[in-house]
Short mmCIF file of C-alpha atoms in Angstrom, two decimals:
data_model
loop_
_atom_site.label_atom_id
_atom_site.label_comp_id
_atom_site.label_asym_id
_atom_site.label_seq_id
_atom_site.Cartn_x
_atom_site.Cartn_y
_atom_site.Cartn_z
CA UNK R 1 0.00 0.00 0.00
CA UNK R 2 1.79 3.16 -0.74
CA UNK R 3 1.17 6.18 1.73
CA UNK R 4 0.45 9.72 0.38
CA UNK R 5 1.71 11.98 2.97
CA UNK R 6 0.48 14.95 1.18
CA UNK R 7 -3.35 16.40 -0.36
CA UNK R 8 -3.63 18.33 -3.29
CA UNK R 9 -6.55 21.25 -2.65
CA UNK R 10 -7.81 22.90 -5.65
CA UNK R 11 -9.91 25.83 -5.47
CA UNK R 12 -12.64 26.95 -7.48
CA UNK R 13 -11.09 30.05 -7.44
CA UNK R 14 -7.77 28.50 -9.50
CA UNK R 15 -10.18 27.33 -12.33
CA UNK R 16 -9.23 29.08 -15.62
CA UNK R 17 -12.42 28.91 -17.39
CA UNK R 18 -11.14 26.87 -20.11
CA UNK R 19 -14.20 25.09 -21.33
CA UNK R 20 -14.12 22.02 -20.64
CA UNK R 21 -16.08 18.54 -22.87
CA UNK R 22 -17.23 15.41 -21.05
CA UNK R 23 -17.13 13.66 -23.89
CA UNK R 24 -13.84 14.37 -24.84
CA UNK R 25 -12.82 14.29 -21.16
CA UNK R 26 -14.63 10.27 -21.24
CA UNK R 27 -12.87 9.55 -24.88
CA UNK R 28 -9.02 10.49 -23.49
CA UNK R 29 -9.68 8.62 -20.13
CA UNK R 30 -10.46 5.48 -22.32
CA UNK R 31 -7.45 5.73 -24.22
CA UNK R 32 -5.23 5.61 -21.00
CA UNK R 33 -7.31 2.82 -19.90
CA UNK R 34 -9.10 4.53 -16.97
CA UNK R 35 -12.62 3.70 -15.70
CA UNK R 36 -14.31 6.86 -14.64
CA UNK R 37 -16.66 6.54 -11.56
CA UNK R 38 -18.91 9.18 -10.71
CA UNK R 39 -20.23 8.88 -7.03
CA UNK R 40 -23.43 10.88 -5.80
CA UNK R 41 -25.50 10.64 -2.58
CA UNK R 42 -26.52 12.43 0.54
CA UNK R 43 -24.28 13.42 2.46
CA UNK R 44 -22.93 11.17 4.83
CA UNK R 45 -24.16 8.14 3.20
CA UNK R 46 -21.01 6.62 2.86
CA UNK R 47 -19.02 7.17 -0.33
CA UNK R 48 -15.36 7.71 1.19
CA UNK R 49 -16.17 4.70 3.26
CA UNK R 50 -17.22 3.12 -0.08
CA UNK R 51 -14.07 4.25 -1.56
CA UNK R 52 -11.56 2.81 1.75
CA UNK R 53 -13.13 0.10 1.72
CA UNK R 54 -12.29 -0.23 -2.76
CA UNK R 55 -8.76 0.50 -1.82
CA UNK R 56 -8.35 -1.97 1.15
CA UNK R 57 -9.71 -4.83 -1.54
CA UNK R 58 -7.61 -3.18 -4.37
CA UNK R 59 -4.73 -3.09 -2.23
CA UNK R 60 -1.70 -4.15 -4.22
CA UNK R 61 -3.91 -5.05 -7.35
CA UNK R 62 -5.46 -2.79 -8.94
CA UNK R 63 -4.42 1.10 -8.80
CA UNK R 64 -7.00 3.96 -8.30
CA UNK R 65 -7.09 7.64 -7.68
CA UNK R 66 -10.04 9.98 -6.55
CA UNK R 67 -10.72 13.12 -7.00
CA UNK R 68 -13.22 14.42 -3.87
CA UNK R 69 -15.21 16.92 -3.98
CA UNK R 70 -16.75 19.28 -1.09
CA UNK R 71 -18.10 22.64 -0.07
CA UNK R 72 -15.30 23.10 2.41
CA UNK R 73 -12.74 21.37 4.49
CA UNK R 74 -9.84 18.81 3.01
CA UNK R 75 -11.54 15.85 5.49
CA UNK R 76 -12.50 13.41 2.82
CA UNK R 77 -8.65 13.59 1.25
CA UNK R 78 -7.07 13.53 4.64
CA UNK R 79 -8.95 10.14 4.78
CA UNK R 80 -8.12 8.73 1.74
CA UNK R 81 -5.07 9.76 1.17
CA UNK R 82 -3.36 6.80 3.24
CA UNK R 83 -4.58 4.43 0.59
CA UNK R 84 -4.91 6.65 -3.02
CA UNK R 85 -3.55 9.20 -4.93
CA UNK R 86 -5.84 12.19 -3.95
CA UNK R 87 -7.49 16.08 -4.98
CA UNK R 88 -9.66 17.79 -2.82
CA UNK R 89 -11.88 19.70 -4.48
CA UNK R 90 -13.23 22.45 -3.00
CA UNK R 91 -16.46 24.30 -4.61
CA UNK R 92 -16.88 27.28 -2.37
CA UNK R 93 -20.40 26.69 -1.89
CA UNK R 94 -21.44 25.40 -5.31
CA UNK R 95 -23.58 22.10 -4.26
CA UNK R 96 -22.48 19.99 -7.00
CA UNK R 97 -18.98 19.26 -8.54
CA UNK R 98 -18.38 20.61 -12.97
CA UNK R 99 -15.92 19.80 -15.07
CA UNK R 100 -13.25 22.09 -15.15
CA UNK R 101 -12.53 21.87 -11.50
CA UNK R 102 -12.42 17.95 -12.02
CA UNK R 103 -9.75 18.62 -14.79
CA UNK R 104 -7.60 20.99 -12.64
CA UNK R 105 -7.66 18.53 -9.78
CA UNK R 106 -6.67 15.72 -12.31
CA UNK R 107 -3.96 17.64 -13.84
CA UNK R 108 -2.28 18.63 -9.97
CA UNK R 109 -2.33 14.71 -9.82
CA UNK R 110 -0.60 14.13 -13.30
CA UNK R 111 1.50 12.14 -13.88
CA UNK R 112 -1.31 9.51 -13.20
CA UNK R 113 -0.87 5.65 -14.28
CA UNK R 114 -3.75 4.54 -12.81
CA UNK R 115 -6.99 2.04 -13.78
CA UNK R 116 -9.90 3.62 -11.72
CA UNK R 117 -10.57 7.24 -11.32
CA UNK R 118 -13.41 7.67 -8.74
CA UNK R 119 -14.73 11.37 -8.14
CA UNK R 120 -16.53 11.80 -4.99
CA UNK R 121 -19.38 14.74 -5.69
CA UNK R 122 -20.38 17.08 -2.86
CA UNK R 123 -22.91 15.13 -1.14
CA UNK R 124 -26.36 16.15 -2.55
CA UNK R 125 -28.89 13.97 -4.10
CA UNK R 126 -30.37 16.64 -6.74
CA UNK R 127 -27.73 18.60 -8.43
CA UNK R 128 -24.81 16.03 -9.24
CA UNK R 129 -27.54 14.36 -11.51
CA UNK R 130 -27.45 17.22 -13.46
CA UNK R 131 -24.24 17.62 -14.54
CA UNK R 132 -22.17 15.92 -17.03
CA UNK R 133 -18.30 14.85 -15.20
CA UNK R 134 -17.02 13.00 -18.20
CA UNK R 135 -17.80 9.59 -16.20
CA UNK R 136 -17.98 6.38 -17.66
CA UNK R 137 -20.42 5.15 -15.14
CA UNK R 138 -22.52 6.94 -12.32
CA UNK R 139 -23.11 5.03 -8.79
CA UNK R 140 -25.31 6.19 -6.26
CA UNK R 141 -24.80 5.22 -2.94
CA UNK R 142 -27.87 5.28 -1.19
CA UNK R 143 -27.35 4.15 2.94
CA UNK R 144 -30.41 2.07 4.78
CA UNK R 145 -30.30 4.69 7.41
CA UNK R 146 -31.95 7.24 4.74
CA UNK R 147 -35.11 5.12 4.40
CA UNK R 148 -36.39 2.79 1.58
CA UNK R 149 -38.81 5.64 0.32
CA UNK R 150 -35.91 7.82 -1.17
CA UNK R 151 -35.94 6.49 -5.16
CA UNK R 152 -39.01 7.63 -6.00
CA UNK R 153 -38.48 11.41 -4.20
CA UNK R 154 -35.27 12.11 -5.96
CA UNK R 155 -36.09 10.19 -9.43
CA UNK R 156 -33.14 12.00 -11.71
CA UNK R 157 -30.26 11.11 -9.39
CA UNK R 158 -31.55 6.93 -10.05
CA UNK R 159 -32.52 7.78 -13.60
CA UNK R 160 -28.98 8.88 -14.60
CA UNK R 161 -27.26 6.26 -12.98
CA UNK R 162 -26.07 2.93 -14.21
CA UNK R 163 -25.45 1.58 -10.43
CA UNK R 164 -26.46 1.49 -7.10
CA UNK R 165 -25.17 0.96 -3.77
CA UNK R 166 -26.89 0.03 -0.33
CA UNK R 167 -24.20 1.36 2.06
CA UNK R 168 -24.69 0.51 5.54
CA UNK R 169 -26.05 -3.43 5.58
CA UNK R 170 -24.31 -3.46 9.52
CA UNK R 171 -27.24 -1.11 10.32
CA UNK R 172 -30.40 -3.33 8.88
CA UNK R 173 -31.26 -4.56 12.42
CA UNK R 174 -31.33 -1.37 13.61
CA UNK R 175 -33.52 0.68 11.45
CA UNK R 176 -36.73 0.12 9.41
CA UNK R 177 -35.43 -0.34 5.88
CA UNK R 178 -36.42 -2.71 3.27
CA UNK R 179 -33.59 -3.51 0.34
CA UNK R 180 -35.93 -5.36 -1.66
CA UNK R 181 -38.54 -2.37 -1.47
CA UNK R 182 -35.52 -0.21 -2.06
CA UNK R 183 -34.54 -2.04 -4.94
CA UNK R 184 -38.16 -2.49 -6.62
CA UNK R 185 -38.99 1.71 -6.38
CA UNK R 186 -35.19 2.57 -7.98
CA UNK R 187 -35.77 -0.15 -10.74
CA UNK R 188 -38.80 1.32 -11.18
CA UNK R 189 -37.34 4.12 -12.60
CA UNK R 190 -34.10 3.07 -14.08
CA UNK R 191 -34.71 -1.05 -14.49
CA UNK R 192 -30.73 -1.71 -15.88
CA UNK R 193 -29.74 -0.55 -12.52
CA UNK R 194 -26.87 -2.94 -11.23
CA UNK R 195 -27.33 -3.26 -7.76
CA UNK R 196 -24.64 -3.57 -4.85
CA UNK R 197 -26.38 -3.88 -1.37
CA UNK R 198 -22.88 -3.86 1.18
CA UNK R 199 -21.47 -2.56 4.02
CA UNK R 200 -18.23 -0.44 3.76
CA UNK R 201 -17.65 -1.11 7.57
CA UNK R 202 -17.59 -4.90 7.63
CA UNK R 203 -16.50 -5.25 3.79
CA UNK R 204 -19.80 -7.62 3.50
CA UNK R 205 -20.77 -7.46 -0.21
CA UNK R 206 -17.24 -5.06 -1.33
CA UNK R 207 -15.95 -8.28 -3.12
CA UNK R 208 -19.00 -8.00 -6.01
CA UNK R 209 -18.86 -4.02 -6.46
CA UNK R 210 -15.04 -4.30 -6.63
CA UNK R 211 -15.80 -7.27 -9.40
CA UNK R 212 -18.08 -5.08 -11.07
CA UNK R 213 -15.47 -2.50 -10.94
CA UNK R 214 -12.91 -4.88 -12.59
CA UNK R 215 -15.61 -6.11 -15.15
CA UNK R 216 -17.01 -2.48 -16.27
CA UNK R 217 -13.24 -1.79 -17.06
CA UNK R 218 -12.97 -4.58 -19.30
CA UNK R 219 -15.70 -3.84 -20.75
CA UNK R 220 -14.71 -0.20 -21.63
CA UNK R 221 -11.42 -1.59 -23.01
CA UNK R 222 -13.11 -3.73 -25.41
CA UNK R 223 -12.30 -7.22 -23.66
CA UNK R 224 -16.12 -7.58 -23.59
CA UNK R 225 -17.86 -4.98 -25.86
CA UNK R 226 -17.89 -1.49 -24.54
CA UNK R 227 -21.55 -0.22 -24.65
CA UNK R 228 -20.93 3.15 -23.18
CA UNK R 229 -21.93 6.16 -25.49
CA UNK Q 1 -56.22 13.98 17.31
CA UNK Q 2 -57.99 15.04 13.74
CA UNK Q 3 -57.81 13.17 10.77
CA UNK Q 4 -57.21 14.50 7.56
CA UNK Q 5 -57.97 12.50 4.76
CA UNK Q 6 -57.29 14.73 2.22
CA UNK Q 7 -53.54 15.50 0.79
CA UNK Q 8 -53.36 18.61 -0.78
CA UNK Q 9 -50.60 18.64 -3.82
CA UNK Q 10 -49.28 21.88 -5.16
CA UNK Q 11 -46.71 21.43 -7.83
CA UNK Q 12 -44.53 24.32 -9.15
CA UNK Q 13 -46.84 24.38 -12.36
CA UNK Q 14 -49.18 26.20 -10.46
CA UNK Q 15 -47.58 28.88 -9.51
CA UNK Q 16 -48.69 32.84 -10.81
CA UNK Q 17 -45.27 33.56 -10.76
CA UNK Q 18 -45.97 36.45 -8.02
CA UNK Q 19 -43.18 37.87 -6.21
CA UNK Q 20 -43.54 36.69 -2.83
CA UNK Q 21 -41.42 38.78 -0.08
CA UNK Q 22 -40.25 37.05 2.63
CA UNK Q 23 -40.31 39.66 5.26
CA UNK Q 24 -43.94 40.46 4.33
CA UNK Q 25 -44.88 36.80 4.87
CA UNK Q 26 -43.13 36.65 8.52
CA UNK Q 27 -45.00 40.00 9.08
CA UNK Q 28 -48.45 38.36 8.44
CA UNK Q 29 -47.63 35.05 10.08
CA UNK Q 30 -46.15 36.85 13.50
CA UNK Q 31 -49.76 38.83 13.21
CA UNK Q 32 -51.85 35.70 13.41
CA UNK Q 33 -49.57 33.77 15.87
CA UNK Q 34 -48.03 31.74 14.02
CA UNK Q 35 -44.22 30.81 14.27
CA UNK Q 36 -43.20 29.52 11.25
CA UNK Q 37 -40.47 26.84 11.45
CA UNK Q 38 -38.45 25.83 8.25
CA UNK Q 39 -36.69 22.73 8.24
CA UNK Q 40 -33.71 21.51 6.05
CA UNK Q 41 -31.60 18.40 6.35
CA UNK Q 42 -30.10 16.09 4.05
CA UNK Q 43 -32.54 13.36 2.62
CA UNK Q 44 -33.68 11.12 4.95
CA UNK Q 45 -32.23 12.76 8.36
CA UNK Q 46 -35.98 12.60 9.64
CA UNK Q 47 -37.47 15.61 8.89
CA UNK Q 48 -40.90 14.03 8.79
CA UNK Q 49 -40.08 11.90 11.37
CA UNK Q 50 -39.50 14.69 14.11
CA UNK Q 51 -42.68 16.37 12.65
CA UNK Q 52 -44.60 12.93 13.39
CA UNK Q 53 -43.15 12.73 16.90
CA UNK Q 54 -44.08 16.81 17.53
CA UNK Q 55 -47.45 16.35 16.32
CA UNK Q 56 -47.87 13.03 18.71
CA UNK Q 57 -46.24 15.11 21.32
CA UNK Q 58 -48.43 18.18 20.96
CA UNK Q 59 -51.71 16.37 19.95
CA UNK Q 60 -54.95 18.15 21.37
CA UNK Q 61 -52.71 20.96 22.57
CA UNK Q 62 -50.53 23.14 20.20
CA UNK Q 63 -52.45 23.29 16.85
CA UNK Q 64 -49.63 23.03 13.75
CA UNK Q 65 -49.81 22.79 10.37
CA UNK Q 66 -47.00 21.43 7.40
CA UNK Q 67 -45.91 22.47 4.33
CA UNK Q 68 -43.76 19.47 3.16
CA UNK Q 69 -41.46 19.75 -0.19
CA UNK Q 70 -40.34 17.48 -2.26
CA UNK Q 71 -39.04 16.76 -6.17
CA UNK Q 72 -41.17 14.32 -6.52
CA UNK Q 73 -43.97 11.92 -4.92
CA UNK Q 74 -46.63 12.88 -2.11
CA UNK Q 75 -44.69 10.15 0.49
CA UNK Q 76 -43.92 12.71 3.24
CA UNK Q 77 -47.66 14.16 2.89
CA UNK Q 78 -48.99 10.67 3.50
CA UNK Q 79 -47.29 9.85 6.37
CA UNK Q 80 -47.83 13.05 8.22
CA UNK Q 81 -51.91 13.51 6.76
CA UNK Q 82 -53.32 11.96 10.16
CA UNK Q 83 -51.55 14.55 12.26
CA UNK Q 84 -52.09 17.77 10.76
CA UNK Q 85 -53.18 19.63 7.80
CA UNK Q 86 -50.90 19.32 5.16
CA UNK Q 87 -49.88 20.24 1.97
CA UNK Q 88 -47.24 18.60 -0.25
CA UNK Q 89 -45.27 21.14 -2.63
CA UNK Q 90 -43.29 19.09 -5.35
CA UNK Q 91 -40.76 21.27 -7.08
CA UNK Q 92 -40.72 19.29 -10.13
CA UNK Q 93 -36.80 18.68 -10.16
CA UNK Q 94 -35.86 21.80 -8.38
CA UNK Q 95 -33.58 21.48 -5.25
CA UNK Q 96 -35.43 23.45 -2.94
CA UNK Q 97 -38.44 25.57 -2.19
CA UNK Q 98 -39.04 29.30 -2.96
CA UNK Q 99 -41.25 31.47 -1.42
CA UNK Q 100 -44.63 31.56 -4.02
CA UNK Q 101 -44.52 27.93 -3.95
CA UNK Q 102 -44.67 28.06 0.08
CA UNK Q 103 -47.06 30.41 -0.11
CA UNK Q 104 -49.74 29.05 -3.07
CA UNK Q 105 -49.10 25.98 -0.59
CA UNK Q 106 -50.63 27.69 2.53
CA UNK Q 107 -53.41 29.20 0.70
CA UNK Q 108 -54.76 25.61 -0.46
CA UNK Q 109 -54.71 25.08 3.73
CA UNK Q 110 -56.81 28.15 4.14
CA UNK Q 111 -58.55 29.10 6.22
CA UNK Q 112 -55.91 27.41 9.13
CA UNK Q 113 -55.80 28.55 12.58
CA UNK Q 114 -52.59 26.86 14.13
CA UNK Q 115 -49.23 28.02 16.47
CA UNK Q 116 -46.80 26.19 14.50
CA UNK Q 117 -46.62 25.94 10.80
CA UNK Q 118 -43.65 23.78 9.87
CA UNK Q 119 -41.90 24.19 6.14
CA UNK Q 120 -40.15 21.10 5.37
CA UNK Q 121 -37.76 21.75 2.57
CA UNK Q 122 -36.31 19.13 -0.09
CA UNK Q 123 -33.75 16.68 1.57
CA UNK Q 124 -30.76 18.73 0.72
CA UNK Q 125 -28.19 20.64 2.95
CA UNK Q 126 -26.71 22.51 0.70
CA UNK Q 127 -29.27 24.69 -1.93
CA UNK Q 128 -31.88 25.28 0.61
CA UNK Q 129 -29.39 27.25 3.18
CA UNK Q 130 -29.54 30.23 0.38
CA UNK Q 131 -33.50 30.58 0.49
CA UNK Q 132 -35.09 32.94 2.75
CA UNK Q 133 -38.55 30.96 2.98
CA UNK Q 134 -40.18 33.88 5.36
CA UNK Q 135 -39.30 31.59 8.52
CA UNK Q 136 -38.91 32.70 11.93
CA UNK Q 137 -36.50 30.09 12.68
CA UNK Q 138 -34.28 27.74 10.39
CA UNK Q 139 -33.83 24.46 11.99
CA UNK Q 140 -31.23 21.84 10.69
CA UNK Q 141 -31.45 18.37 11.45
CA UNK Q 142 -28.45 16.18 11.33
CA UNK Q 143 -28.51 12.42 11.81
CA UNK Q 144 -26.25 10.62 13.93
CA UNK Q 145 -25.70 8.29 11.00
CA UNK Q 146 -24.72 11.17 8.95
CA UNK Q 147 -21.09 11.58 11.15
CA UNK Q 148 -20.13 13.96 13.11
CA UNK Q 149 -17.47 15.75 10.38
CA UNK Q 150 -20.47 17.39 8.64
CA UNK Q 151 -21.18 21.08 10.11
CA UNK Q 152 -17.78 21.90 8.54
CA UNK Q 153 -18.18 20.61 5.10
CA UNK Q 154 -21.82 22.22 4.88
CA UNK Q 155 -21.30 25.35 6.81
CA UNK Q 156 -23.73 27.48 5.11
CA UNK Q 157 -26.59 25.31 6.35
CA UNK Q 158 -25.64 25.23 9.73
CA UNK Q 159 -24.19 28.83 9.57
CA UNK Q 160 -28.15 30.46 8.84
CA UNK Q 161 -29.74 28.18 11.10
CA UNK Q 162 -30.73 29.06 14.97
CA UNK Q 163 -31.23 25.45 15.95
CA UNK Q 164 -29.68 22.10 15.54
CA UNK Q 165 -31.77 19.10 16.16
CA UNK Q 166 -29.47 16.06 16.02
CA UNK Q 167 -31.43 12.82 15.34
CA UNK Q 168 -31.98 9.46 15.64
CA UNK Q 169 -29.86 9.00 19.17
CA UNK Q 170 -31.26 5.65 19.20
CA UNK Q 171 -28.45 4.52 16.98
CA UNK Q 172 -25.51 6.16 18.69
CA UNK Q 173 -24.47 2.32 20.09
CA UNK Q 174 -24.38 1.30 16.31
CA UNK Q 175 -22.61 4.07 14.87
CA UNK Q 176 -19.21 6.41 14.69
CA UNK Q 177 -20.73 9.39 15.99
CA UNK Q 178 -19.79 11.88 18.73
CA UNK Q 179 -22.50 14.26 19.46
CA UNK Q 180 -19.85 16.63 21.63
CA UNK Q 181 -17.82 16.68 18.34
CA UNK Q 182 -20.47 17.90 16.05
CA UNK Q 183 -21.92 20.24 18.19
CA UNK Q 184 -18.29 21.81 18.48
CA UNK Q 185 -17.88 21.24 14.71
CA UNK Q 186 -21.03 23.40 14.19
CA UNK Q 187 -20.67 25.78 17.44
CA UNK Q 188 -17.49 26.87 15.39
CA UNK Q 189 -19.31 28.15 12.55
CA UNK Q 190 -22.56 29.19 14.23
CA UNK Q 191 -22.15 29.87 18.13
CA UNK Q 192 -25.80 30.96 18.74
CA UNK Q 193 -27.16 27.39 17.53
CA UNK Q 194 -29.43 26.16 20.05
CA UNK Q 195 -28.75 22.21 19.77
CA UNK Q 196 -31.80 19.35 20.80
CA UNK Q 197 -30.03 15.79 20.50
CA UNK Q 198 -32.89 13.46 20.01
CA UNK Q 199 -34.50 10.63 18.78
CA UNK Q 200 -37.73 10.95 16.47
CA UNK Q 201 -38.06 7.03 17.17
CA UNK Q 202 -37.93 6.83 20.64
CA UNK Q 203 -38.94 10.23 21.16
CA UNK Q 204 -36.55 11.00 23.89
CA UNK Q 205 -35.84 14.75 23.67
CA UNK Q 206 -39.14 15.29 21.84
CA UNK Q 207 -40.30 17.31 24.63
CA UNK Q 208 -36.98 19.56 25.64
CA UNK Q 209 -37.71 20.07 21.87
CA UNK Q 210 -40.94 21.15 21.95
CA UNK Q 211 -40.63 23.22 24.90
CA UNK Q 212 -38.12 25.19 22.55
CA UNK Q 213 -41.32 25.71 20.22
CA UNK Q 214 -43.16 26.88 22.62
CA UNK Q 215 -40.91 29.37 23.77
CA UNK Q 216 -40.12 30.47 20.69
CA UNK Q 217 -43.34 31.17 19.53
CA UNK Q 218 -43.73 32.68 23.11
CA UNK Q 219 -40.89 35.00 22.65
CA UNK Q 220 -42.08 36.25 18.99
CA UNK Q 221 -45.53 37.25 20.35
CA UNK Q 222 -43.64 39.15 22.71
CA UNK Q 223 -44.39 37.57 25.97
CA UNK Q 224 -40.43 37.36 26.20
CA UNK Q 225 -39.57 39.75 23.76
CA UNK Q 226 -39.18 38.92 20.29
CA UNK Q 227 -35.59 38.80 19.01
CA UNK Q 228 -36.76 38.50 15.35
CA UNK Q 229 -35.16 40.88 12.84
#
């Protein structure tokens, strides 16, 4: 496991208003070989655990880097950066992560020879599903402390997304949440939804997301058939 | 207790497009007695649930009233119909309320004779911070299963609020949570904040929380001396 003693912070203020293309951002990812993972929820829902949790499993196999994005504060990169290469990005307010900031943070971490490329939005259920980050896939991380009722209230963020995780399995006993019901209300709005019920804490259920991981790769490299447009 | 059978749905479509001033709308509310509470949290911190365990709490005393928002779905209206007379605002994909739609949302509740009239705003703790719904208190709730590292990362939210209700206590044995570090987390960025650790659930603290109601709306009719600018 190497140790990154030091976080890169990149401002919103730094940005240089070079406009910036997902799709073109997506096309030069794929020619390095890098998966793209875009990561929404609420906040506190569990995507840096998600994303420790990747690493531990990854450790010494596959290679990753995140860019993590936030209102304020460096916590989330002080916590990963033990296990990843790692840019805070800080939005000054702005509830949802664009483009250009998620260039400049990839460019402070340059050069990168890595296979995944997760960036962590702010954590917001509403806005992140509006705005194109050059990802390859979207996840949403939904926990089972939020409630089984949450699909159906914020339909875009399951609409636009081509995964989801159920963060927080330790805490089923504990609170009144359904994963089936869960399941049935997201599919009912996006029904290819790949679905990864785990828990970041005990690692239950990490092995199959990072195998999906692994497999969505291949599949963007051509080993399989890429389907993403 | 009355039953109301009868959800009333006011979507943004509706709206006259009226500009709605906030300070007029606290004006009229302070004139008729009513303290006007307005809610924000991320989605599912239990917004509805500590409405549920006020209205239990205050049933056949305090008379209150909700106006609960959402993107999408009238879920929160359901659950909170046999309480009190409420009406379900959907934004249609926007990420928080806005004044006219608050207030085409009381009108369909007219005529309503209550003490408390609660605004529960989209699950979000980010966009809603920056709207000035006409409240006479902003009230963030923050879940223990949330973690404790989030007044910093979303200071705006906790920065405009006067209260901080942290929920669902009932989980602290099953969770990384220290309610002495978040309140100094968000004491930091908002000294004033009055702070009610509870559990919607359970409903221990309900009451130490609904004595705050009471004295609020006590103190804005002047009994106390209103502190409302």
């Amino acid at each position: 496991m190497a140790t990154f003693s030091k976080v890169v912070s990149v401002g919103r203020d730094v940005l240089d208003g070079a406009a910036a293309d997902a799709g073109d951002f997506r096309r030069r990812m794929q020619g390095r070989g890098i998966l793209v993972m875009h990561l929404i929820s609420s906040p506190g829902a569990g995507k840096t655990s998600l994303l420790e949790a990747t690493a531990r499993h990854f450790a010494g196999g596959a290679r990753m880097a995140v860019l993590v994005g936030d209102i304020a504060t460096t916590r989330d990169a002080q916590r990963l950066a033990p296990w990843a290469p790692v840019a805070q990005l800080t939005t000054g307010g702005a509830c949802h992560l664009e483009l250009p900031l998620v260039e400049r943070g990839l460019a402070q971490l340059e050069p990168l020879d890595v296979e995944f490329l997760f960036i962590e939005d702010v954590g917001n259920l509403v806005c992140p599903a509006s705005h194109n980050l050059g990802q390859h896939r979207r996840v949403i991380v939904l926990s089972t402390t939020e409630g089984d009722d949450k699909p159906g209230k914020y339909p875009k963020a399951f609409r636009t997304s081509e995964a989801l995780v159920i963060n927080k399995l330790d805490l089923l006993p504990h609170v009144p949440f359904s994963v089936e019901a869960a399941v049935e209300d997201a599919r009912r709005i996006q029904p290819a939804l790949e679905v990864f019920p785990l828990s970041a804490k005990t690692d239950e259920g990490i092995a199959a997301w990072c195998n999906y991981l692994t497999h969505e790769r291949a599949r963007l490299l051509g080993d399989i058939g890429c389907t993403t447009t």
